[in-house]
Amino acid sequence: MNREARIFVAGHRGMVGSAIVRRLQKEGFKNLHTRTRQELDLMDRTAVRAFFENVRPDYVVDAAARVGGIAANFEKPVEFLIENLTIQNNVIQAAADFGVTKLLFLGSSCIYPKLAPQPLCEEALLTGPLEPTNDAYAIAKIAGIKLCQAYAREYGKNFISGMPTNLYGPNDNFDLHTSHVLPALIRKVHEAKRAGSKDVSVWGSGTPRREFLHVDDLAEACFFLLENYNSPEIVNIGCGEDVSIRELAEIICDVLGYEGEIVFDASKPDGTPRKLMNVGRLLASGWKPRIGLQDGIRDTYEWFLKTC
Ligand code: GDP
């Protein structure tokens, strides 16, 4: 990629988009284009098309989405479905119509069926029913993948799709009601430690297993895909290792230096029993993750202390 290329990162305020912008800046790209929601409402088709017509990006990374953890997804299926479909339709269609050379669409591991064999292979897409606690988000993301693939087949567009596993890192959402488990537990353990509480509450049974990738590793993978990957076939992005929620809580207690007890709140849902990606396709093309879970949590906690 030419360092002068015009690159539009949609969703640059979010955890993923901001990490991708940091990565591209580090690589020496000078012509990065970002817009806040106030400057450009990605739900507004006319505004999105005017932006593309005016800026004429060469590359687009679509990291704009309404995202949230298990509770937020379950409570707001209408918003998760409509906002994500609208944003991605606007961005992908404008990219096609205004001559974008390459587009990277970011999905999620929740696109795979609830009971698909683990680790989740790319081939598992649409082979069974989805996990109901986040099916609205998953359906929207699947539609985005299909739109990119349709543009590739029908119009020869180089629109690719990456499927990140559970991500965490700077700029994550630490709101206890809407966040994912890792930032939620950082906040809970931090507050339990500060308050001198004798225990900290973890939702569900602690037995579900999840894979966690630091968002800087994701950003590096995205850059790698932009430079090296040109197929409409989706690619999983993860580290290929998972931990139970109990183990995650123990690691967070350890990193934060909290010695209280971990108690499990069985009134809260477990969600899908396991979510581990098969990352063979990406590893085979030469990329590998670099940030271990302990180091990544330490880094994220430092950001949390500075910011929240
Ligand atoms: P998911 O990966 O889509 O299921 O979303 P989450 O990251 O929200 O939840 C992952 C797992 O962590 C589920 O089994 C949750 O019940 C569990 N969990 C434990 N404590 C918490 C918490 O405080 N917040 C969240 N969001 N999940 C938690």
GROMACS .gro file of N, CA and C and ligand atoms in nm, residues 69-70 134 166 179-181 184-185 188 202-203 208 210 245 269-270 275, ligand 1:
model
   82
   69GLY      N    1  -2.210  -0.608   2.500
   69GLY     CA    2  -2.200  -0.740   2.559
   69GLY      C    3  -2.333  -0.812   2.561
   70ILE      N    4  -2.338  -0.916   2.637
   70ILE     CA    5  -2.451  -1.009   2.635
   70ILE      C    6  -2.582  -0.939   2.675
  134ASN      N    7  -2.723  -1.304   2.104
  134ASN     CA    8  -2.669  -1.197   2.018
  134ASN      C    9  -2.698  -1.220   1.870
  166ASN      N   10  -1.326  -1.224   2.047
  166ASN     CA   11  -1.351  -1.123   2.151
  166ASN      C   12  -1.227  -1.035   2.166
  179SER      N   13  -2.099  -0.355   2.872
  179SER     CA   14  -1.966  -0.399   2.826
  179SER      C   15  -1.958  -0.550   2.810
  180HIS      N   16  -1.847  -0.592   2.750
  180HIS     CA   17  -1.813  -0.734   2.745
  180HIS      C   18  -1.744  -0.774   2.876
  181VAL      N   19  -1.723  -0.904   2.888
  181VAL     CA   20  -1.679  -0.955   3.017
  181VAL      C   21  -1.543  -0.901   3.063
  184ALA      N   22  -1.556  -0.548   3.192
  184ALA     CA   23  -1.646  -0.547   3.309
  184ALA      C   24  -1.573  -0.600   3.431
  185LEU      N   25  -1.498  -0.708   3.412
  185LEU     CA   26  -1.430  -0.766   3.528
  185LEU      C   27  -1.312  -0.679   3.574
  188LYS      N   28  -1.494  -0.426   3.785
  188LYS     CA   29  -1.548  -0.483   3.909
  188LYS      C   30  -1.436  -0.515   4.009
  202VAL      N   31  -1.917  -1.238   3.957
  202VAL     CA   32  -1.898  -1.271   3.815
  202VAL      C   33  -2.027  -1.335   3.765
  203TRP      N   34  -2.075  -1.290   3.649
  203TRP     CA   35  -2.202  -1.342   3.596
  203TRP      C   36  -2.190  -1.487   3.552
  208PRO      N   37  -1.824  -2.098   3.090
  208PRO     CA   38  -1.809  -2.070   2.946
  208PRO      C   39  -1.664  -2.033   2.914
  210ARG      N   40  -1.393  -1.842   2.652
  210ARG     CA   41  -1.381  -1.737   2.551
  210ARG      C   42  -1.233  -1.716   2.516
  245ILE      N   43  -1.428  -1.838   3.194
  245ILE     CA   44  -1.455  -1.708   3.257
  245ILE      C   45  -1.397  -1.708   3.399
  269PRO      N   46  -2.705  -1.483   3.252
  269PRO     CA   47  -2.686  -1.588   3.150
  269PRO      C   48  -2.540  -1.620   3.121
  270ASP      N   49  -2.518  -1.742   3.078
  270ASP     CA   50  -2.383  -1.785   3.037
  270ASP      C   51  -2.354  -1.753   2.892
  275LYS      N   52  -1.634  -2.014   2.269
  275LYS     CA   53  -1.612  -1.938   2.145
  275LYS      C   54  -1.462  -1.929   2.122
  309GDP     P1   55  -2.046  -1.295   2.478
  309GDP     O1   56  -1.903  -1.339   2.455
  309GDP     O2   57  -2.113  -1.248   2.355
  309GDP     O3   58  -2.125  -1.400   2.552
  309GDP     O4   59  -2.045  -1.164   2.569
  309GDP     P2   60  -1.984  -1.118   2.709
  309GDP     O5   61  -1.841  -1.081   2.695
  309GDP     O6   62  -2.076  -1.010   2.760
  309GDP     O7   63  -1.998  -1.242   2.808
  309GDP     C1   64  -1.908  -1.352   2.806
  309GDP     C2   65  -1.929  -1.439   2.928
  309GDP     O8   66  -1.881  -1.372   3.045
  309GDP     C3   67  -2.076  -1.476   2.958
  309GDP     O9   68  -2.078  -1.610   3.003
  309GDP     C4   69  -2.110  -1.381   3.073
  309GDP    O10   70  -2.216  -1.428   3.155
  309GDP     C5   71  -1.977  -1.381   3.148
  309GDP     N1   72  -1.961  -1.270   3.244
  309GDP     C6   73  -1.921  -1.283   3.372
  309GDP     N2   74  -1.921  -1.166   3.435
  309GDP     C7   75  -1.960  -1.073   3.345
  309GDP     C8   76  -1.979  -0.933   3.350
  309GDP    O11   77  -1.962  -0.868   3.454
  309GDP     N3   78  -2.017  -0.871   3.234
  309GDP     C9   79  -2.035  -0.941   3.117
  309GDP     N4   80  -2.070  -0.872   3.006
  309GDP     N5   81  -2.021  -1.073   3.109
  309GDP    C10   82  -1.984  -1.140   3.221
   0.00000   0.00000   0.00000
